[in-house]
Structure formats: structure tokens, C-alpha cells
mmCIF file with all atom_site columns, C-alpha atoms in Angstrom:
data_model
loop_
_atom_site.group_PDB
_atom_site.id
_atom_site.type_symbol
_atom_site.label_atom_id
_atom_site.label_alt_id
_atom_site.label_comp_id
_atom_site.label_asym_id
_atom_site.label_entity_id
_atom_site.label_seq_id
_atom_site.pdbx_PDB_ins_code
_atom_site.Cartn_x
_atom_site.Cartn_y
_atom_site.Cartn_z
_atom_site.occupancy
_atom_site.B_iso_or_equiv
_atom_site.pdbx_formal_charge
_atom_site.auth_seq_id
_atom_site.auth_comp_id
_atom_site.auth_asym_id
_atom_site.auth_atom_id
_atom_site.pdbx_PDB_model_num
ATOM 1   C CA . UNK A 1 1   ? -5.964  0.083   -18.317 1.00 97.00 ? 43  UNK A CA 1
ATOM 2   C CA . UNK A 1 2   ? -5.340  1.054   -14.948 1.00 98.00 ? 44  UNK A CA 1
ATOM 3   C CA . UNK A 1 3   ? -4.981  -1.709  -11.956 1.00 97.00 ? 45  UNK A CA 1
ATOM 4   C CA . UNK A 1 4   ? -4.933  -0.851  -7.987  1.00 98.00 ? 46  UNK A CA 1
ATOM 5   C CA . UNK A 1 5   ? -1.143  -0.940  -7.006  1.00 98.00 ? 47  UNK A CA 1
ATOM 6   C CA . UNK A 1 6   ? -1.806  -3.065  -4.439  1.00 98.00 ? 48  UNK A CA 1
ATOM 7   C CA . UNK A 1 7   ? -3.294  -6.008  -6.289  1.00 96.00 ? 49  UNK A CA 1
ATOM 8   C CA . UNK A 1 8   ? -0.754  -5.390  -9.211  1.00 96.00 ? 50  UNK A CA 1
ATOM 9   C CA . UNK A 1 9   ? 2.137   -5.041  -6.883  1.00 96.00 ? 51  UNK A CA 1
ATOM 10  C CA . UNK A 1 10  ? 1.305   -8.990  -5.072  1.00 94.00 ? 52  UNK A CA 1
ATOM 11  C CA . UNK A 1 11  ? 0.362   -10.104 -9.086  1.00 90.00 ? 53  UNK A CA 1
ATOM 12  C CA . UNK A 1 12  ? 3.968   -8.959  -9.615  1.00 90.00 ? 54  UNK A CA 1
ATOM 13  C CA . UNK A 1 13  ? 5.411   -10.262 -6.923  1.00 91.00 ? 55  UNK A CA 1
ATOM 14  C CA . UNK A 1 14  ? 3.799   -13.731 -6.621  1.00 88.00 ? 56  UNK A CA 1
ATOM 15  C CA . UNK A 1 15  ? 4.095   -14.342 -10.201 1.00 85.00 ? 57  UNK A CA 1
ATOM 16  C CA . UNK A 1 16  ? 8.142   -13.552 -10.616 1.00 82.00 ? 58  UNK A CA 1
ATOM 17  C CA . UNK A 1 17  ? 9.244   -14.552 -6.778  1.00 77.00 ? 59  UNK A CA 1
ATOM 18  C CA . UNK A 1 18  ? 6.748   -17.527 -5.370  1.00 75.00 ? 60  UNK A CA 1
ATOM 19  C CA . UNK A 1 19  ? 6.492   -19.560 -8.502  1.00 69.00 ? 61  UNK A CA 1
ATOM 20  C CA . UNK A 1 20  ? 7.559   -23.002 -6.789  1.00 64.00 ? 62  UNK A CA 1
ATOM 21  C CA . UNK A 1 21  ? 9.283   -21.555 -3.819  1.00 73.00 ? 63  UNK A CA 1
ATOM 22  C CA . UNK A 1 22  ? 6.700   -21.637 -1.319  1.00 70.00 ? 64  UNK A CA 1
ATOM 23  C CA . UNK A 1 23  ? 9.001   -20.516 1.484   1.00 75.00 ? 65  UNK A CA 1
ATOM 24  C CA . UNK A 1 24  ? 9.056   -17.190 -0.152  1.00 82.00 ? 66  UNK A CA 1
ATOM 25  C CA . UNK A 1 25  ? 5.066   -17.158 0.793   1.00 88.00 ? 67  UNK A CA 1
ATOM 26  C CA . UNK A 1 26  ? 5.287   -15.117 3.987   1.00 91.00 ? 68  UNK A CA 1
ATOM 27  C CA . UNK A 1 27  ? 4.388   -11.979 4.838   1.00 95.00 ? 69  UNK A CA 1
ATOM 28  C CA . UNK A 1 28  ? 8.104   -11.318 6.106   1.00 95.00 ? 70  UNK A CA 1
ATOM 29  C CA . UNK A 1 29  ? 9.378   -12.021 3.255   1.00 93.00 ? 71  UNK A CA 1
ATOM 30  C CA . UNK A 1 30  ? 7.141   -9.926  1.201   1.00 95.00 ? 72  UNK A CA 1
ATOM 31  C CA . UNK A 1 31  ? 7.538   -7.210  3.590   1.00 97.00 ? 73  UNK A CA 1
ATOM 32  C CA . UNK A 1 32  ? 11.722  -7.709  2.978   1.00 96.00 ? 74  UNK A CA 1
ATOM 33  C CA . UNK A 1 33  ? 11.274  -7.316  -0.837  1.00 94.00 ? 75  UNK A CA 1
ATOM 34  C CA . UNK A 1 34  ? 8.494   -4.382  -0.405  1.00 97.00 ? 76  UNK A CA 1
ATOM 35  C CA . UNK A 1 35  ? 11.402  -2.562  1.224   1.00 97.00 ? 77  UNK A CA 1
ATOM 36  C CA . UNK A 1 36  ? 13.897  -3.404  -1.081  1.00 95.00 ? 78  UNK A CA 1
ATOM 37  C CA . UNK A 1 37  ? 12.480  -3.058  -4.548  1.00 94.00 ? 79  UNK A CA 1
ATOM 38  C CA . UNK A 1 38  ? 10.578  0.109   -3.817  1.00 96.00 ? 80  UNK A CA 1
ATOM 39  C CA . UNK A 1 39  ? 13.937  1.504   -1.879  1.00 95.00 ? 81  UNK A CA 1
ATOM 40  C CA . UNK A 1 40  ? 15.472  1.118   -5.074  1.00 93.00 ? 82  UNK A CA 1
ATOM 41  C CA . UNK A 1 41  ? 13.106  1.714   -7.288  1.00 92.00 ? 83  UNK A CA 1
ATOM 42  C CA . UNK A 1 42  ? 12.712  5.421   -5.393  1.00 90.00 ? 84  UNK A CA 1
ATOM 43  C CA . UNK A 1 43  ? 16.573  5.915   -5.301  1.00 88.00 ? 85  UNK A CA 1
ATOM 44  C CA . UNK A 1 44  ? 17.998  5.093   -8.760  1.00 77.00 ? 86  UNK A CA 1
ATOM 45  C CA . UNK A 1 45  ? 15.766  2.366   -11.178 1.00 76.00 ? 87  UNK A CA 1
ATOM 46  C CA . UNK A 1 46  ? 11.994  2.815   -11.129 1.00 80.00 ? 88  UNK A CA 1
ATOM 47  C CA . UNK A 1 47  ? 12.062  0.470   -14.846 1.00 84.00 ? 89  UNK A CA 1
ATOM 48  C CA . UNK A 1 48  ? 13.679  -2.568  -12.697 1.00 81.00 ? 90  UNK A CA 1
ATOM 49  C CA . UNK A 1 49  ? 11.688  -5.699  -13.164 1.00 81.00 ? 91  UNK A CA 1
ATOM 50  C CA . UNK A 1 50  ? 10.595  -4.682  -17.024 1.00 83.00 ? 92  UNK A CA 1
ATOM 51  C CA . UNK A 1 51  ? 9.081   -1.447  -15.665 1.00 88.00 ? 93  UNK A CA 1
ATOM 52  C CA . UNK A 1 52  ? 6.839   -3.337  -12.846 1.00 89.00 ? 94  UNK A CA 1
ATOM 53  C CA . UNK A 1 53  ? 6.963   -0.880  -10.312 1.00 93.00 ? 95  UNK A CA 1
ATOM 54  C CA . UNK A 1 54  ? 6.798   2.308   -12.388 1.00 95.00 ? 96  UNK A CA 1
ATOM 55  C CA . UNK A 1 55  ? 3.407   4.136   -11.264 1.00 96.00 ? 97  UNK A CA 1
ATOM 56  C CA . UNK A 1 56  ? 0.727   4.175   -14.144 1.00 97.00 ? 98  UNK A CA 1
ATOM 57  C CA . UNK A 1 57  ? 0.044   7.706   -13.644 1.00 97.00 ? 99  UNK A CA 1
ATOM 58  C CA . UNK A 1 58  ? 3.501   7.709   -15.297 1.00 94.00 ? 100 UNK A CA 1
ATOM 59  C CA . UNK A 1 59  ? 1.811   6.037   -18.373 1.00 94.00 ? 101 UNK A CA 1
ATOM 60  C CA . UNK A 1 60  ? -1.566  8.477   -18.151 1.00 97.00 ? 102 UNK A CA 1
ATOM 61  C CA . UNK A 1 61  ? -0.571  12.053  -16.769 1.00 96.00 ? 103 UNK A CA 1
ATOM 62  C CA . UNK A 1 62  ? 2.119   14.557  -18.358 1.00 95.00 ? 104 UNK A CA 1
ATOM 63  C CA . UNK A 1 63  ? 5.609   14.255  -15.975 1.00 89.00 ? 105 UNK A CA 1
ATOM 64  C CA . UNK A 1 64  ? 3.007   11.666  -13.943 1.00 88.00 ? 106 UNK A CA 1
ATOM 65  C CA . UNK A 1 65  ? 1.427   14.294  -12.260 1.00 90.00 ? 107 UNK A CA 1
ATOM 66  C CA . UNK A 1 66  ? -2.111  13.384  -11.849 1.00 91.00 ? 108 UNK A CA 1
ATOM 67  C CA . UNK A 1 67  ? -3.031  17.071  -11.434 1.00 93.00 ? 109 UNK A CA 1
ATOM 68  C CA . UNK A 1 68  ? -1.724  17.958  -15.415 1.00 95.00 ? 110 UNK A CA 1
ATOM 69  C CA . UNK A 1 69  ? -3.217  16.785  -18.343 1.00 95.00 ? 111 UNK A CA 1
ATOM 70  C CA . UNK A 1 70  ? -3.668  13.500  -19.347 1.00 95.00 ? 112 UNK A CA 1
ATOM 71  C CA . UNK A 1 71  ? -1.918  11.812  -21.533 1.00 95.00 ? 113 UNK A CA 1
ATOM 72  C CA . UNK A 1 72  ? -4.416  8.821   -22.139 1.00 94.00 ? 114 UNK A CA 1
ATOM 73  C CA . UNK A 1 73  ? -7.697  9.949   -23.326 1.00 95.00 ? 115 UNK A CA 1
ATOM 74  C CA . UNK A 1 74  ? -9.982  7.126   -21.882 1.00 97.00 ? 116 UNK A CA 1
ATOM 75  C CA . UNK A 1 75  ? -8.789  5.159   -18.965 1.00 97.00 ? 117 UNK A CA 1
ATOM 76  C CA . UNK A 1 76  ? -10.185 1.957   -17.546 1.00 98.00 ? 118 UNK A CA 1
ATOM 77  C CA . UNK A 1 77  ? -9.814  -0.003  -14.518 1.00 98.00 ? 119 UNK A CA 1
ATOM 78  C CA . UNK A 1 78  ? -8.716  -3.757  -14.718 1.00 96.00 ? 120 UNK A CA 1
ATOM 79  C CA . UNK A 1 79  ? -11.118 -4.108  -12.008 1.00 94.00 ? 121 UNK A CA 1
ATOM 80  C CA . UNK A 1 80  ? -14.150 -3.422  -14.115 1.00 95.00 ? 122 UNK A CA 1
ATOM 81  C CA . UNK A 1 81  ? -12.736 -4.107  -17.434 1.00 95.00 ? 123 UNK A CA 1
ATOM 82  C CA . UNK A 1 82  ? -15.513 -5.242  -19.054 1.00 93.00 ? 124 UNK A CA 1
ATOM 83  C CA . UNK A 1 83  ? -18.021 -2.934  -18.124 1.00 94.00 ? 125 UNK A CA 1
ATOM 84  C CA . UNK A 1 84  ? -15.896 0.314   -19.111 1.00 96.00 ? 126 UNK A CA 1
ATOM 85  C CA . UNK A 1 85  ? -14.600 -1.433  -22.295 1.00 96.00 ? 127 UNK A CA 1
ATOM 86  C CA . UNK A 1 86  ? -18.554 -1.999  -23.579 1.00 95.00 ? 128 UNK A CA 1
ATOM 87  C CA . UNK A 1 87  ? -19.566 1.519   -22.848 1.00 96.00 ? 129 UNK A CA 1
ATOM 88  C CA . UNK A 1 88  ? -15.923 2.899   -24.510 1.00 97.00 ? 130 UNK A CA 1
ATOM 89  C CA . UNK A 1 89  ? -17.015 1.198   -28.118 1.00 97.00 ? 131 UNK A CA 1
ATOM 90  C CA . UNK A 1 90  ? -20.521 2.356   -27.519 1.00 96.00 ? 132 UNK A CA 1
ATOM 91  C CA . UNK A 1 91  ? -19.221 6.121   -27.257 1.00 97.00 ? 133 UNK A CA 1
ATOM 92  C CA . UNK A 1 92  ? -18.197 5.065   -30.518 1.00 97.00 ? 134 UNK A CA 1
ATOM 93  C CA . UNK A 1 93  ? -20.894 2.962   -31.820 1.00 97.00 ? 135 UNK A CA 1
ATOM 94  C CA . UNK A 1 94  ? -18.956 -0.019  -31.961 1.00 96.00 ? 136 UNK A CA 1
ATOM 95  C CA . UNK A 1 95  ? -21.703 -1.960  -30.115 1.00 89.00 ? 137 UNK A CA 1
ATOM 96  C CA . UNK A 1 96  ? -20.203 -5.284  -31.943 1.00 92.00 ? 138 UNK A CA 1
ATOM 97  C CA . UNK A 1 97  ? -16.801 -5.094  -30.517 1.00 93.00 ? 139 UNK A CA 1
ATOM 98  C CA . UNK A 1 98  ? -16.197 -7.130  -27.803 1.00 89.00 ? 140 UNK A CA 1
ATOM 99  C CA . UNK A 1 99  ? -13.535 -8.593  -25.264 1.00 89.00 ? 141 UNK A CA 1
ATOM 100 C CA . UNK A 1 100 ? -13.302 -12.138 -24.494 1.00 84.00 ? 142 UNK A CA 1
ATOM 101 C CA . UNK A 1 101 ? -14.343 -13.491 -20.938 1.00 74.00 ? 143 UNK A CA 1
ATOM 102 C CA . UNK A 1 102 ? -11.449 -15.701 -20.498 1.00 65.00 ? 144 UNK A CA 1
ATOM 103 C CA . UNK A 1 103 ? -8.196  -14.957 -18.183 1.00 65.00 ? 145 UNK A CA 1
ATOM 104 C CA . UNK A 1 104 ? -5.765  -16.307 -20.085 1.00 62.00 ? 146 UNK A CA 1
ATOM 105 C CA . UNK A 1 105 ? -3.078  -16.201 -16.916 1.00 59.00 ? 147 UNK A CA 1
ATOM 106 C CA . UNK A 1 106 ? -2.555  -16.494 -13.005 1.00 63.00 ? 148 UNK A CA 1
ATOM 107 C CA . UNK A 1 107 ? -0.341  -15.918 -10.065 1.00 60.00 ? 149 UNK A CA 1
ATOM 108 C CA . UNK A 1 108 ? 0.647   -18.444 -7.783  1.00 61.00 ? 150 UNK A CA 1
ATOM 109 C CA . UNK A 1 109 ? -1.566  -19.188 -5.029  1.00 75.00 ? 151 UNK A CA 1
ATOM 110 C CA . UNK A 1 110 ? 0.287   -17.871 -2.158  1.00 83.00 ? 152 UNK A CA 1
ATOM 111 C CA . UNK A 1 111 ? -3.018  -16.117 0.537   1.00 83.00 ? 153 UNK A CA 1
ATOM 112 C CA . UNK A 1 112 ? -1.073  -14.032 3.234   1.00 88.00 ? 154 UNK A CA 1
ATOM 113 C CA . UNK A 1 113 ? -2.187  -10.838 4.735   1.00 94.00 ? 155 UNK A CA 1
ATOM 114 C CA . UNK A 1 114 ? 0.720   -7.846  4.048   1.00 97.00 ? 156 UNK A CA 1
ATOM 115 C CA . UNK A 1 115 ? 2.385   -6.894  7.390   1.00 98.00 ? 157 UNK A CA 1
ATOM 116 C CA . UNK A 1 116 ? 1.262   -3.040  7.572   1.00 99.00 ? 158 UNK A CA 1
ATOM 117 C CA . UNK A 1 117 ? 4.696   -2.313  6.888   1.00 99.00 ? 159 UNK A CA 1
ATOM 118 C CA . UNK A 1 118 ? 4.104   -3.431  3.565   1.00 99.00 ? 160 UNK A CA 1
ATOM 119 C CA . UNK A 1 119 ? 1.129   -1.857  3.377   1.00 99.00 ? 161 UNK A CA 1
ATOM 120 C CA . UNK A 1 120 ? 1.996   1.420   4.204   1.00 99.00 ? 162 UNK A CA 1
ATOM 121 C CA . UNK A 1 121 ? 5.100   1.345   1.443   1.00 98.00 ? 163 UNK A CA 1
ATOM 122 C CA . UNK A 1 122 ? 3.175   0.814   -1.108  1.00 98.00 ? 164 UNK A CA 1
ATOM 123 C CA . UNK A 1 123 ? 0.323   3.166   -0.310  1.00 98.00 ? 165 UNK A CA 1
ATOM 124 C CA . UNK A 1 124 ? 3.097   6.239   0.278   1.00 98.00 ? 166 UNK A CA 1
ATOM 125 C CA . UNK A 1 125 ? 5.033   4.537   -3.506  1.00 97.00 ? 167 UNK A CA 1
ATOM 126 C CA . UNK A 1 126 ? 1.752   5.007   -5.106  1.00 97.00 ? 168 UNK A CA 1
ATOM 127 C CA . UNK A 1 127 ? 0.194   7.969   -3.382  1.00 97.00 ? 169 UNK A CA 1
ATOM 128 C CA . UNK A 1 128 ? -0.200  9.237   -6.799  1.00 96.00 ? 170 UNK A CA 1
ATOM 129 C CA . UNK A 1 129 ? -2.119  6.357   -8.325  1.00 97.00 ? 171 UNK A CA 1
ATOM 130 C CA . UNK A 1 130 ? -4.364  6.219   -5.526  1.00 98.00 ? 172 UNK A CA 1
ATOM 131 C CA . UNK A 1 131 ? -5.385  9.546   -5.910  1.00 96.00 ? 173 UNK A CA 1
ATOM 132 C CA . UNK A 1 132 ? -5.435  9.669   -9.244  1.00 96.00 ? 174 UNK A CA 1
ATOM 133 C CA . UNK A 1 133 ? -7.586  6.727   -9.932  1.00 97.00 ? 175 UNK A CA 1
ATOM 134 C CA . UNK A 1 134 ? -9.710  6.812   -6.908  1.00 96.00 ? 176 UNK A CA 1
ATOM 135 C CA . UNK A 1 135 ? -8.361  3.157   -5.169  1.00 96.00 ? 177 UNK A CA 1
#
């Protein structure tokens, strides 16, 4: 299951860094960590944060190249989970397998707009899951 880095990059974010700290709700601030996580991440330790930054085509491509093979056979998007999941078990006639409707977990509430800074950082950090899963 496949997610588009920018949504998983704020879940991420808001869940481990605004939990009760609402002065960490800005876009600066976001845009401060943006810079330094992915800095680092690029540099040295892309499995910081138990592996939150590392790009899924990592997890789905040979050497996460999204031009070689794939490693994953069937891929899904988080997006429309559901949907894909119900015709995956039909390719297999499991017609009776089913996933549950309920979200078990959320991020803060913390609604800002990314600077395009921040934007722009994680678009070139991802470039690779973009392309490869069409976000």
C-alpha cells in the first residue's frame, strides 16, 4: 500500500511533532523540519524516524528505481484502499474477503497550508514516488 508523500509526510509529521504542542503548528516550523529531516535523511540516515521518510518505491522497485522491476506484485493506493483491495481478492475469487471500514487512528488537527518551500522539498525527495505511482 502506497500513500502520496505529501499526505504521508504531514501524517508523519503531525502525528510525532504537534501532538500537544500547538506552537509547532506553523507553516515555518514545518518548513524548518522539511529542511532538516529530508537534509539528513539525503546525506547520511534515510531509516531516521523508524524508516518514515524512506521513499516506498524503495519498498516496491528493485534498488528503488521505479523504471526496474517490481518488487511488489500488486500495489494499492491508501487513497483508494478499498476499492483496489475488493477487486485484488476478486482476481482471486476471494469475493468474501473483506477490509473493515473503520480508521482505527488520527493525526493531530493542525490545518496550515505548506510554505512552497516545503512543498517543493518534498516533491524533488520523492520525485521517484510521484512518478512512479502517478501522484
Amino acid at each position: 500500500v502506497v500513500r502520496n508523500p505529501l499526505d504521508r509526510f504531514l501524517s508523519h509529521w503531525r502525528w510525532r511533532h504537534v501532538q500537544d504542542k500547538a506552537e509547532k503548528c506553523s507553516a515555518e516550523f514545518l518548513e524548518n523540519y522539511t529542511k532538516e529531516k529530508l537534509t539528513r535523511a539525503r546525506a547520511q540516515d534515510v531509516l531516521l524516524e523508524d524508516c518514515h521518510f524512506v521513499p516506498q518505491v524503495q519498498y516496491t522497485y528493485k534498488k528503488g528505481d521505479s523504471s526496474a522491476p517490481r518488487i511488489c506484485k500488486h500495489i494499492l493506493k491508501l487513497e483508494e484502499l478499498h476499492e483496489g483491495f475488493d477487486l485484488l481478492m476478486a482476481s482471486y475469487n476471494l469475493t468474501k474477503v473483506k477490509l473493515g471500514r473503520r480508521k482505527t487512528r488520527t493525526s493531530p488537527a493542525c490545518d496550515i497550508t505548506p510554505t512552497a518551500a516545503t512543498l517543493q522539498m518534498i516533491k524533488e525527495f520523492y520525485a521517484e514516488d510521484y512518478k512512479a505511482f502517478g501522484y
